[in-house]
Coordinates of C-alpha atoms and ligand atoms in Angstrom, one line a residue:
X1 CA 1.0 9.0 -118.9
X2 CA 5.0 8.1 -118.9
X3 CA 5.8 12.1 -120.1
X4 CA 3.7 13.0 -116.9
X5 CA 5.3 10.3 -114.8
X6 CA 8.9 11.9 -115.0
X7 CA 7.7 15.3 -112.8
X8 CA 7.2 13.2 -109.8
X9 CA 3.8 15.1 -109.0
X10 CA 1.9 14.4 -105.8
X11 CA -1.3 14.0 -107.4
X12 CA -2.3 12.3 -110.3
X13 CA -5.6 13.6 -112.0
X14 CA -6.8 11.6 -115.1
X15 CA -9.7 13.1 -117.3
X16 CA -11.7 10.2 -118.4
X17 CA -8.8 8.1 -119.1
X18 CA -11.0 5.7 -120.5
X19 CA -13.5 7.6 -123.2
X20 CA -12.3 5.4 -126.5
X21 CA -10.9 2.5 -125.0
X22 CA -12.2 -0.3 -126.0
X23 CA -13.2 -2.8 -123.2
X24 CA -10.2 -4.8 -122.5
X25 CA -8.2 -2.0 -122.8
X26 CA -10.0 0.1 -120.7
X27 CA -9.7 -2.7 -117.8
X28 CA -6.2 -2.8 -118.7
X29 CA -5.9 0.9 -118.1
X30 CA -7.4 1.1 -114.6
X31 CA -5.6 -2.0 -113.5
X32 CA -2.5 0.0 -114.6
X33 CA -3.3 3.5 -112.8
X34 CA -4.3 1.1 -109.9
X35 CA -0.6 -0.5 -109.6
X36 CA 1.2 3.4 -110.0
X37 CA -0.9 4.2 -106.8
X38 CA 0.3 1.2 -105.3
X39 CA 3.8 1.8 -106.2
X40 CA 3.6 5.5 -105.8
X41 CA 1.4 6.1 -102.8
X42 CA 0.4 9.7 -104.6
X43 CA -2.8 10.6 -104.6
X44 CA -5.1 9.5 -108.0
X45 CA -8.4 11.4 -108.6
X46 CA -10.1 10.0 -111.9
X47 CA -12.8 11.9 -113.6
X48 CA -15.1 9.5 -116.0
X49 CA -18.5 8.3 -117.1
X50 CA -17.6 4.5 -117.0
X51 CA -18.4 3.8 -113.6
X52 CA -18.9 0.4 -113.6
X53 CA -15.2 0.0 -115.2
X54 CA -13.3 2.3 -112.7
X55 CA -15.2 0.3 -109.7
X56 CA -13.3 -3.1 -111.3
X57 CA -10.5 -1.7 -108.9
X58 CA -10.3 -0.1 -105.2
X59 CA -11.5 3.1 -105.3
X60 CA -11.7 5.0 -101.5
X61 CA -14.2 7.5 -102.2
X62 CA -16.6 8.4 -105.1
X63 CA -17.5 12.2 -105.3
X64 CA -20.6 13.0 -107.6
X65 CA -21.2 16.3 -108.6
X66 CA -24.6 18.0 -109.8
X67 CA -25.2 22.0 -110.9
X68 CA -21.8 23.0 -109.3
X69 CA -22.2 21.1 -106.1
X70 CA -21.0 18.2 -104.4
X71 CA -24.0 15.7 -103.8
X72 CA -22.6 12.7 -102.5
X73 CA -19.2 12.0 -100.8
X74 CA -19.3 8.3 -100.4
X75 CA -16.6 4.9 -100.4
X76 CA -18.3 2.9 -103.1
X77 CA -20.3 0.2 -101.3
X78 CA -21.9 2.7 -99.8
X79 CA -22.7 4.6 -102.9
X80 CA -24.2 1.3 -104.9
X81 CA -26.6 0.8 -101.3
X82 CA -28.2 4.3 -101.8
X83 CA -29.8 5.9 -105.1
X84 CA -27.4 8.6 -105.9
X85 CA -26.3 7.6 -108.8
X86 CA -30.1 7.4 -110.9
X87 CA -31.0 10.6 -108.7
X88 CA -28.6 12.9 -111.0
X89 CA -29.1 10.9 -113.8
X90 CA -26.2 8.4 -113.7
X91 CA -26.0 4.9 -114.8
X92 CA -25.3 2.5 -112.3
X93 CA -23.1 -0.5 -113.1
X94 CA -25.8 -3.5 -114.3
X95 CA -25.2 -5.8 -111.8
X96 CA -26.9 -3.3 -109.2
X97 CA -29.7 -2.7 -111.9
X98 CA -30.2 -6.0 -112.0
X99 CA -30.5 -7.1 -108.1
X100 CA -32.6 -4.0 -108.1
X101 CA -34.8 -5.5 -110.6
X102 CA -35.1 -8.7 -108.7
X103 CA -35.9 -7.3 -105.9
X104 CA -32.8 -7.5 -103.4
X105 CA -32.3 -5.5 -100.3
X106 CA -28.7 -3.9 -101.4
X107 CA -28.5 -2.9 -97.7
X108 CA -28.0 -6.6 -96.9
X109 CA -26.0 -7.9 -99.6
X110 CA -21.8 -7.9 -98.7
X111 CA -18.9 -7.0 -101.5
X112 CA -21.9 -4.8 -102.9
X113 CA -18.9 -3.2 -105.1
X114 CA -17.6 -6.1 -106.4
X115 CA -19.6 -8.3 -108.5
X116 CA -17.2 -11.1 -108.4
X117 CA -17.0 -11.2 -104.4
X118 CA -20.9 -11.3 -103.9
X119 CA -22.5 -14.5 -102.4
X120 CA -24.1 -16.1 -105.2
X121 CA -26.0 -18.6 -103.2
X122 CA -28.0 -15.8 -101.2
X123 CA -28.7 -14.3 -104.3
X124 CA -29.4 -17.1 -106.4
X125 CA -33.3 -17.6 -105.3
X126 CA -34.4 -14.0 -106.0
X127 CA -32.6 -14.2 -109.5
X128 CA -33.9 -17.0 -110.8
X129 CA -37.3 -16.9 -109.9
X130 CA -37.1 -13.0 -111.4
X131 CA -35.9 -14.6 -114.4
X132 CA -38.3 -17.3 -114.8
X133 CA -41.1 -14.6 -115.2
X134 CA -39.0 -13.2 -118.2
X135 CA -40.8 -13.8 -121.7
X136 CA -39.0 -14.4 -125.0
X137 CA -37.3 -11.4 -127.0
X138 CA -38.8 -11.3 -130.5
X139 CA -36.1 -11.2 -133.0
X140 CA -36.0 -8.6 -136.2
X141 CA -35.6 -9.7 -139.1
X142 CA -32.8 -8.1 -142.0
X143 CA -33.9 -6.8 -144.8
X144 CA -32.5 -6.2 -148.2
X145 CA -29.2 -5.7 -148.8
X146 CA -28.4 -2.1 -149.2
X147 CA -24.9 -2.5 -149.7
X148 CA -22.6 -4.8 -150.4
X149 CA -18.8 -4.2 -149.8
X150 CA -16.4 -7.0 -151.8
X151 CA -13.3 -8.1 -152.1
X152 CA -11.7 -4.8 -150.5
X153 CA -8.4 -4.1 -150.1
X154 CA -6.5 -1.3 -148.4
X155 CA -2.8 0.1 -146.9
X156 CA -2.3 3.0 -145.4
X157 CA 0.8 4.6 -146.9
X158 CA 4.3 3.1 -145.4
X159 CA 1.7 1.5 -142.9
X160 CA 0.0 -1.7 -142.2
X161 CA -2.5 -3.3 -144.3
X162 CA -6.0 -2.5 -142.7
X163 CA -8.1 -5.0 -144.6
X164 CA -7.3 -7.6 -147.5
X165 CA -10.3 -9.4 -149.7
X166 CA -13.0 -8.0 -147.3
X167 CA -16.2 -8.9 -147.6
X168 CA -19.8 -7.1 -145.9
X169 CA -23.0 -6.9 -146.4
X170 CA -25.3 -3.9 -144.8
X171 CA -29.1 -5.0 -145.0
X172 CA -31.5 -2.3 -145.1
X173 CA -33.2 -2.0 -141.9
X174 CA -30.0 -2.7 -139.9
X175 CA -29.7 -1.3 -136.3
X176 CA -25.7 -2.8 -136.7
X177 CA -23.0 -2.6 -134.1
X178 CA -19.7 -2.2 -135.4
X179 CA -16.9 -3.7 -132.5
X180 CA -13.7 -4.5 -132.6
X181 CA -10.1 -3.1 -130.8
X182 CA -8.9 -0.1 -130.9
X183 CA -6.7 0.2 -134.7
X184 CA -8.1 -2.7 -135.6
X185 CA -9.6 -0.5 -139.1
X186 CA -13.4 0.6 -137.9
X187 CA -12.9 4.2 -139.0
X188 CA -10.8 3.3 -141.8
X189 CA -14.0 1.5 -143.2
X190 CA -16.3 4.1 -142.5
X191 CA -14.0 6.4 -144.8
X192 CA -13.4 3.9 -147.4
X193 CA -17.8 3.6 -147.6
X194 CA -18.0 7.2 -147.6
X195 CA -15.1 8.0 -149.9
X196 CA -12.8 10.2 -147.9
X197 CA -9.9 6.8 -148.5
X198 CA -9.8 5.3 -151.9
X199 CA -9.1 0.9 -151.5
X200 CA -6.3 -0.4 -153.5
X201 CA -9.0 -3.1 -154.6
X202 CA -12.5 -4.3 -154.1
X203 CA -15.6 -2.6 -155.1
X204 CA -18.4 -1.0 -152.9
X205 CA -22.1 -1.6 -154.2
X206 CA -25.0 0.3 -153.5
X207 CA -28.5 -1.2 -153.6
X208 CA -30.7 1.6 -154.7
X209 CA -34.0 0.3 -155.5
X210 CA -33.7 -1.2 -158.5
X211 CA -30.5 -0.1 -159.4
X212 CA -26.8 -0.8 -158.1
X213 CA -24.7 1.9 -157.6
X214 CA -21.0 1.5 -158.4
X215 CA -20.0 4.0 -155.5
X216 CA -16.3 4.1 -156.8
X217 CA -18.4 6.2 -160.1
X218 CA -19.6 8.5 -157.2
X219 CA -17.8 12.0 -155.6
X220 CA -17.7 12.4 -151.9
X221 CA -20.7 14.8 -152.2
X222 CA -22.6 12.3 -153.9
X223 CA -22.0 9.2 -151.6
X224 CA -22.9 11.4 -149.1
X225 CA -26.6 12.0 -150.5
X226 CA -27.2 8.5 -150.1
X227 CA -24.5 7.6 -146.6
X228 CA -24.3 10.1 -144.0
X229 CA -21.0 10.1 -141.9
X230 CA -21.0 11.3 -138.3
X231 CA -17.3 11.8 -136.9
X232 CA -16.2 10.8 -133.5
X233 CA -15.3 13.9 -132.6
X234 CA -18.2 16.9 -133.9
X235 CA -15.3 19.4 -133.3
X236 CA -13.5 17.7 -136.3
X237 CA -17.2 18.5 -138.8
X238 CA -18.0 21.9 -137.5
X239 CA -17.2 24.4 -139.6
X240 CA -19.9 27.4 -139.1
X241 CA -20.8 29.7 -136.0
X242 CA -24.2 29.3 -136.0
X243 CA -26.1 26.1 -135.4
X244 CA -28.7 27.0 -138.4
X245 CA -25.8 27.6 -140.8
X246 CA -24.2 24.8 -140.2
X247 CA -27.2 22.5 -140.7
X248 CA -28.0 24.4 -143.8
X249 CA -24.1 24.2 -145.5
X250 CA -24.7 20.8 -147.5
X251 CA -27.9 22.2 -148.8
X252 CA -25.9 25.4 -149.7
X253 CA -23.6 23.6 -151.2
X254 CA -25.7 21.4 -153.6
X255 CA -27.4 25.0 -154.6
X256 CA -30.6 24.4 -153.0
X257 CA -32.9 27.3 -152.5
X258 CA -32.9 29.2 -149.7
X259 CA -36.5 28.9 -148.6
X260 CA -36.2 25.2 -149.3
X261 CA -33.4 25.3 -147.2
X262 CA -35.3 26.9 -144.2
X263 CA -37.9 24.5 -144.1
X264 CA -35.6 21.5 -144.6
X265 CA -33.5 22.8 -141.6
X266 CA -36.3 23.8 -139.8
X267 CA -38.1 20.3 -140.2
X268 CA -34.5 18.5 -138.9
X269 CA -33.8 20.8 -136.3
X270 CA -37.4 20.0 -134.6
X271 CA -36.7 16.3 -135.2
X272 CA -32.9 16.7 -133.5
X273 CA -34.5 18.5 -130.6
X274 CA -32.5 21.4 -131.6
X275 CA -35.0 24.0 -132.4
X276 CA -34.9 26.4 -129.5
X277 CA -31.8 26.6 -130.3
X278 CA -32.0 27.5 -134.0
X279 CA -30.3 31.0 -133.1
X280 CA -27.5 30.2 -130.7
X281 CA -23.9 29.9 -131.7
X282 CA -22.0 26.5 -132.1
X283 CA -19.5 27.5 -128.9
X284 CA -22.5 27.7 -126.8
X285 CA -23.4 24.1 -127.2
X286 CA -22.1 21.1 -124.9
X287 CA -20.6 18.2 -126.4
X288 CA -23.6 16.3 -126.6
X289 CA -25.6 19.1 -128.0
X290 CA -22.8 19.4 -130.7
X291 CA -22.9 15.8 -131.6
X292 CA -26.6 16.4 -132.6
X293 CA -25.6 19.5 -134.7
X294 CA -23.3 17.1 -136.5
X295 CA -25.9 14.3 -136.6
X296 CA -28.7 17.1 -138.1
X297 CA -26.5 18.5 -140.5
X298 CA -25.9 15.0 -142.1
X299 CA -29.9 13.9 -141.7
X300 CA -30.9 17.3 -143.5
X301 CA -29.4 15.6 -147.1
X302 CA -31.7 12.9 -146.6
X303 CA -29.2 9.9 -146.3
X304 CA -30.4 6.2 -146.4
X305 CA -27.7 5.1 -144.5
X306 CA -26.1 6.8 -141.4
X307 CA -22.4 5.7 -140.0
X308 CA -21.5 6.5 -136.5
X309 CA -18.6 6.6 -135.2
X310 CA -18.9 6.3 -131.3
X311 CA -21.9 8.4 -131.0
X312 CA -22.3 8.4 -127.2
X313 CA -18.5 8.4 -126.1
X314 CA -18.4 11.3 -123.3
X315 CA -21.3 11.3 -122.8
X316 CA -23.4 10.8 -119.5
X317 CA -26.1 8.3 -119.4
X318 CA -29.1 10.8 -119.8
X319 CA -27.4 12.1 -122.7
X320 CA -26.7 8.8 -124.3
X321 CA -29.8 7.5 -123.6
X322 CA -31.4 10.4 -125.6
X323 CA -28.8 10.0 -127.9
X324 CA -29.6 6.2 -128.7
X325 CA -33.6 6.9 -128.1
X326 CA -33.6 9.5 -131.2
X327 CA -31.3 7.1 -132.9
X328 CA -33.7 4.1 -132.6
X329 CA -37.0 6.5 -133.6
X330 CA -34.8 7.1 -136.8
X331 CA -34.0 3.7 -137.6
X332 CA -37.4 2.4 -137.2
X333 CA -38.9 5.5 -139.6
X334 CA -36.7 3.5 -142.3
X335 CA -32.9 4.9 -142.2
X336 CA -30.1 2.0 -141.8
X337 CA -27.5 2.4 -139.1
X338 CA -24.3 1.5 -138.6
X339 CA -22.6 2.5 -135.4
X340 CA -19.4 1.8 -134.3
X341 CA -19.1 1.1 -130.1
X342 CA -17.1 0.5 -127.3
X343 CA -19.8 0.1 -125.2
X344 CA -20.8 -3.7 -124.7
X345 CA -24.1 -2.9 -122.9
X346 CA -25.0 -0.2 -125.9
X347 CA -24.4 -2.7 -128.6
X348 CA -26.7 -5.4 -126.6
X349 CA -29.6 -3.0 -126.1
X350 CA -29.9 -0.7 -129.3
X351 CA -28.0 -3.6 -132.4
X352 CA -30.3 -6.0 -133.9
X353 CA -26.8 -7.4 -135.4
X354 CA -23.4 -6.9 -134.5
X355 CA -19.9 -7.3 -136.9
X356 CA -16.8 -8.0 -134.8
X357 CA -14.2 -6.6 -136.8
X358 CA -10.4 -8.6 -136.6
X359 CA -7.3 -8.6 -138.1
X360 CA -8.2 -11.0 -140.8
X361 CA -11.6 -9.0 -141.4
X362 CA -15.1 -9.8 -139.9
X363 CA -14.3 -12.4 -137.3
X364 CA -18.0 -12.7 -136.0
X365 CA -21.6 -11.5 -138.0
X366 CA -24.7 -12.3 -135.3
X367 CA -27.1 -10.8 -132.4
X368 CA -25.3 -8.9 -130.0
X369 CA -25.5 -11.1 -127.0
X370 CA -24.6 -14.6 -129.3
X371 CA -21.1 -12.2 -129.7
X372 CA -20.6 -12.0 -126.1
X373 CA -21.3 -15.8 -125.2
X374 CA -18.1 -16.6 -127.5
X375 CA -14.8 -16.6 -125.2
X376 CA -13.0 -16.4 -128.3
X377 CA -14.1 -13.8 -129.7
X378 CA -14.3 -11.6 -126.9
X379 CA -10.7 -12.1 -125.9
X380 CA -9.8 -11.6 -129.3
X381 CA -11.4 -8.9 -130.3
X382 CA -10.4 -7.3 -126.8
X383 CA -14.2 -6.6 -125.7
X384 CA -15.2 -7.6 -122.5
X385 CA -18.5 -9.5 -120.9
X386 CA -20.9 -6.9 -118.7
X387 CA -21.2 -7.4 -115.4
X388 CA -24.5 -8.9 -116.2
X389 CA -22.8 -11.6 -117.5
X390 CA -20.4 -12.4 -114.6
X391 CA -23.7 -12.6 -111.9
X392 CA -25.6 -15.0 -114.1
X393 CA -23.1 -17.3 -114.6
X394 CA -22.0 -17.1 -111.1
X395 CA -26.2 -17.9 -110.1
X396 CA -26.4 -20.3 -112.7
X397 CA -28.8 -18.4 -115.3
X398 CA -28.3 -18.7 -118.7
X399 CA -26.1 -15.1 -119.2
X400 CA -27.6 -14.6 -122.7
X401 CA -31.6 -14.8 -121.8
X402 CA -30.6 -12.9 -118.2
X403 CA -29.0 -10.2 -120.6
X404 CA -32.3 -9.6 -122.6
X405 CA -34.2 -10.0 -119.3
X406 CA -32.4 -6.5 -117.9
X407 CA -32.6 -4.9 -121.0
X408 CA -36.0 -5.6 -121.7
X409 CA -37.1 -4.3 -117.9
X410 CA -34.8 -1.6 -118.4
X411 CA -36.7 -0.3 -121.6
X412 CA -39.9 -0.7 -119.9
X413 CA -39.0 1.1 -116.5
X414 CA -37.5 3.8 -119.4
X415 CA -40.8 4.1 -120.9
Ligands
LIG1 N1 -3.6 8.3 -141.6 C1 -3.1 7.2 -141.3 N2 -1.9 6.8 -141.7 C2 -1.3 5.6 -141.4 N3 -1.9 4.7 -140.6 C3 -3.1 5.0 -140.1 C4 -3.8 6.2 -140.4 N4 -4.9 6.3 -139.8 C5 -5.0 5.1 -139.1 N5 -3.9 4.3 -139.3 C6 -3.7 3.0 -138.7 O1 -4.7 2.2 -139.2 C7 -5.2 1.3 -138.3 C8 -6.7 1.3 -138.2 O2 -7.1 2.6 -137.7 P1 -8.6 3.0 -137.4 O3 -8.6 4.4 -137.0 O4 -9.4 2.7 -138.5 O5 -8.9 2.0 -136.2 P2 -10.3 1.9 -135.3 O6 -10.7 0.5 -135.4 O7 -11.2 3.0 -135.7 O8 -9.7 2.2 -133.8 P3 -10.3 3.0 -132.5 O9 -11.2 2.0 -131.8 O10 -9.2 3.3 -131.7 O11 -11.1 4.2 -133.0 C9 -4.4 1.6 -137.0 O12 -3.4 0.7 -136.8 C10 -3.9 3.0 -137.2 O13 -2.6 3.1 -136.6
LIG2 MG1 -12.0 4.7 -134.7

């Protein structure tokens, strides 16, 4: 931003400036491009997904585009009154979802585009009486441990020590949110489990029925039979032209036959959604559509355990949702997950546990929505609250059960 800041430009255009932020940073950041247009008076046109988080600030118009078209052309209250948004498949920020749920006329609500400048006592009654019809989540239980990470150490070269006499435990079964800000050393655990970084100390167990596995005894290629890896960035895995090819290299490589091979990649392909596609070329795919190549071409060898990293970043809300729907129909046939998020409102809906991840190693272990009821943590780990949080508090429902509440209506109205 300062290197384009010298040119003196009229207009400044931001392409989601805030794709990998984590929360408190990504508040920071609009706040920021808020006070340049202040200061600058030029003209600011920002392109993102995060809705809800460029809306924290004044925005004078919000353009939507659909299949090459402009569909709406609208200053943001008015935008949040109509349906827009859901018509092309867009999520709206919660706190709309949520009076929608209850019931509330948004054509008669004021500050509609500011969750902290609505009138909580005309709201109040419709809330809680919606939330007193809300019934109790059940809670799932852990399982096993699969594997057990002790006592690890590691440094960058010349740089700062990531993580000193760590200590966590994945359970078999886990649906678990990995959180934390940005640098803090997510990725740099996801490549000490899979191998790519070696730990100066510490020792990474692997629970494999009966046996433990001493995964420092194992290659990359054979940690990765057991813990599948999916990058950030599926630019960064691809390596072939064709989708089928690349789904079928790690087979290739561990000299599997080739007609085992076709049914194997067949068989994945169908379950990634990707087999109409079977024939097409990599550069024909959008980003989402990558992603999955990258996600089937990890599932194909079979993995126990899968590690995301930011598996729905970019994406638009259809996209993630299908992305986090196929995700969720894999964990419950019996793969563990771990996936690492920026997104409060993903980690609340699809974690049955979430590790906050701090400077002096894992600062919180619990359900998602105990992790954003603690002050502390969420200032210190840099995430922020959900809107959802800021209305119930401000109508005097208990933010955690009104949480569940949405997402539990919101998973039905899905269905
Ligand atoms: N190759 C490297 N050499 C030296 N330092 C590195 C290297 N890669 C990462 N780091 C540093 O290690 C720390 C942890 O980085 P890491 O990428 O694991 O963070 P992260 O939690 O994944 O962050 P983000 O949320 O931004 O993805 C950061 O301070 C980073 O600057
Ligand atoms: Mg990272």
């Amino acid at each position: 931003m300062a290197g384009v800041l010298i040119d003196d430009g009229d207009i400044l255009l931001f392409d989601e400036p805030l794709a990998a932020l984590d929360p408190a940073s990504g508040h920071q950041s609009i706040a920021l491009i808020d006070e340049l247009h202040q200061q600058l008076h030029n003209t600011v046109i920002i392109i993102e997904h995060r809705i809800e988080d460029v809306l924290t600030r004044p925005v004078d118009r919000v353009i939507l585009m659909a299949k090459g078209k402009i569909v709406a052309d609208l200053k943001p209250d008015a935008l949040l009154r109509s349906n827009e948004l859901q018509q092309i498949g867009l999520r709206e920020p919660l706190y709309i979802e949520a009076l929608r749920y209850a019931g509330c006329d948004l054509n008669h609500i004021d500050h509609i585009d500011n969750v902290n400048a609505l009138n909580a006592e005309v709201l109040a009654p419709a809330l809680q009486s919606w939330q007193a019809n809300a019934t109790v989540p059940v809670t799932i239980q852990s399982g096993e441990p699969l594997l057990d990470v002790r006592q690890l150490s590691f440094c960058y070269e010349n740089g700062p020590q990531i993580f000193h006499d760590f200590d966590l435990t994945i359970n078999r079964g886990d649906m678990l949110a990995l959180v934390g800000r940005n640098g803090v050393g997510k990725s740099t655990l996801s490549q000490i489990i899979t191998g790519f970084l070696t730990p100066s100390a510490g020792t990474l167990t692997y629970h494999d029925g009966h046996t433990d596995i001493d995964l420092a005894k194992l290659s990359v290629k054979e940690r990765a039979d057991k813990i599948g890896y999916i990058m950030q960035d599926p630019n960064q895995m691809i390596s072939q032209v064709m989708i089928r090819d690349e789904v079928a290299l790690g087979l290739r490589l561990r000299g599997v036959d080739e007609a085992a091979i076709k049914q194997r990649v067949d068989d994945t392909l169908k379950i990634c959604g990707l087999y109409p596609f079977r024939n097409w070329p990599i550069n024909a795919l959008s980003f989402g559509q990558r992603k999955r190549v990258t996600i089937a071409s990890i599932l194909v060898l079979q993995p126990e355990l899968l590690i995301l990293d930011e598996p729905t970043a970019g994406q638009d809300w259809r996209h993630y949702t299908d992305m986090m729907t196929f995700l969720e129909q894999l964990n419950q046939q019996g793969i563990t997950m771990m996936f690492i998020t920026h997104d409060m409102h993903l980690m609340l809906e699809y974690a049955n546990r979430t590790v906050v991840l701090g400077d002096q190693g894992v600062m919180l272990d619990a359900k998602p929505s105990t992790v954003l009821s603690n002050p502390t943590v969420v200032s210190a780990a840099a995430l922020a609250p959900t809107s959802l949080y800021q209305l119930a508090e401000r109508v005097h429902i208990d933010p955690d059960a009104f949480t569940q509440h949405v997402i539990a209506t919101e998973r039905k109205v899905r269905r």
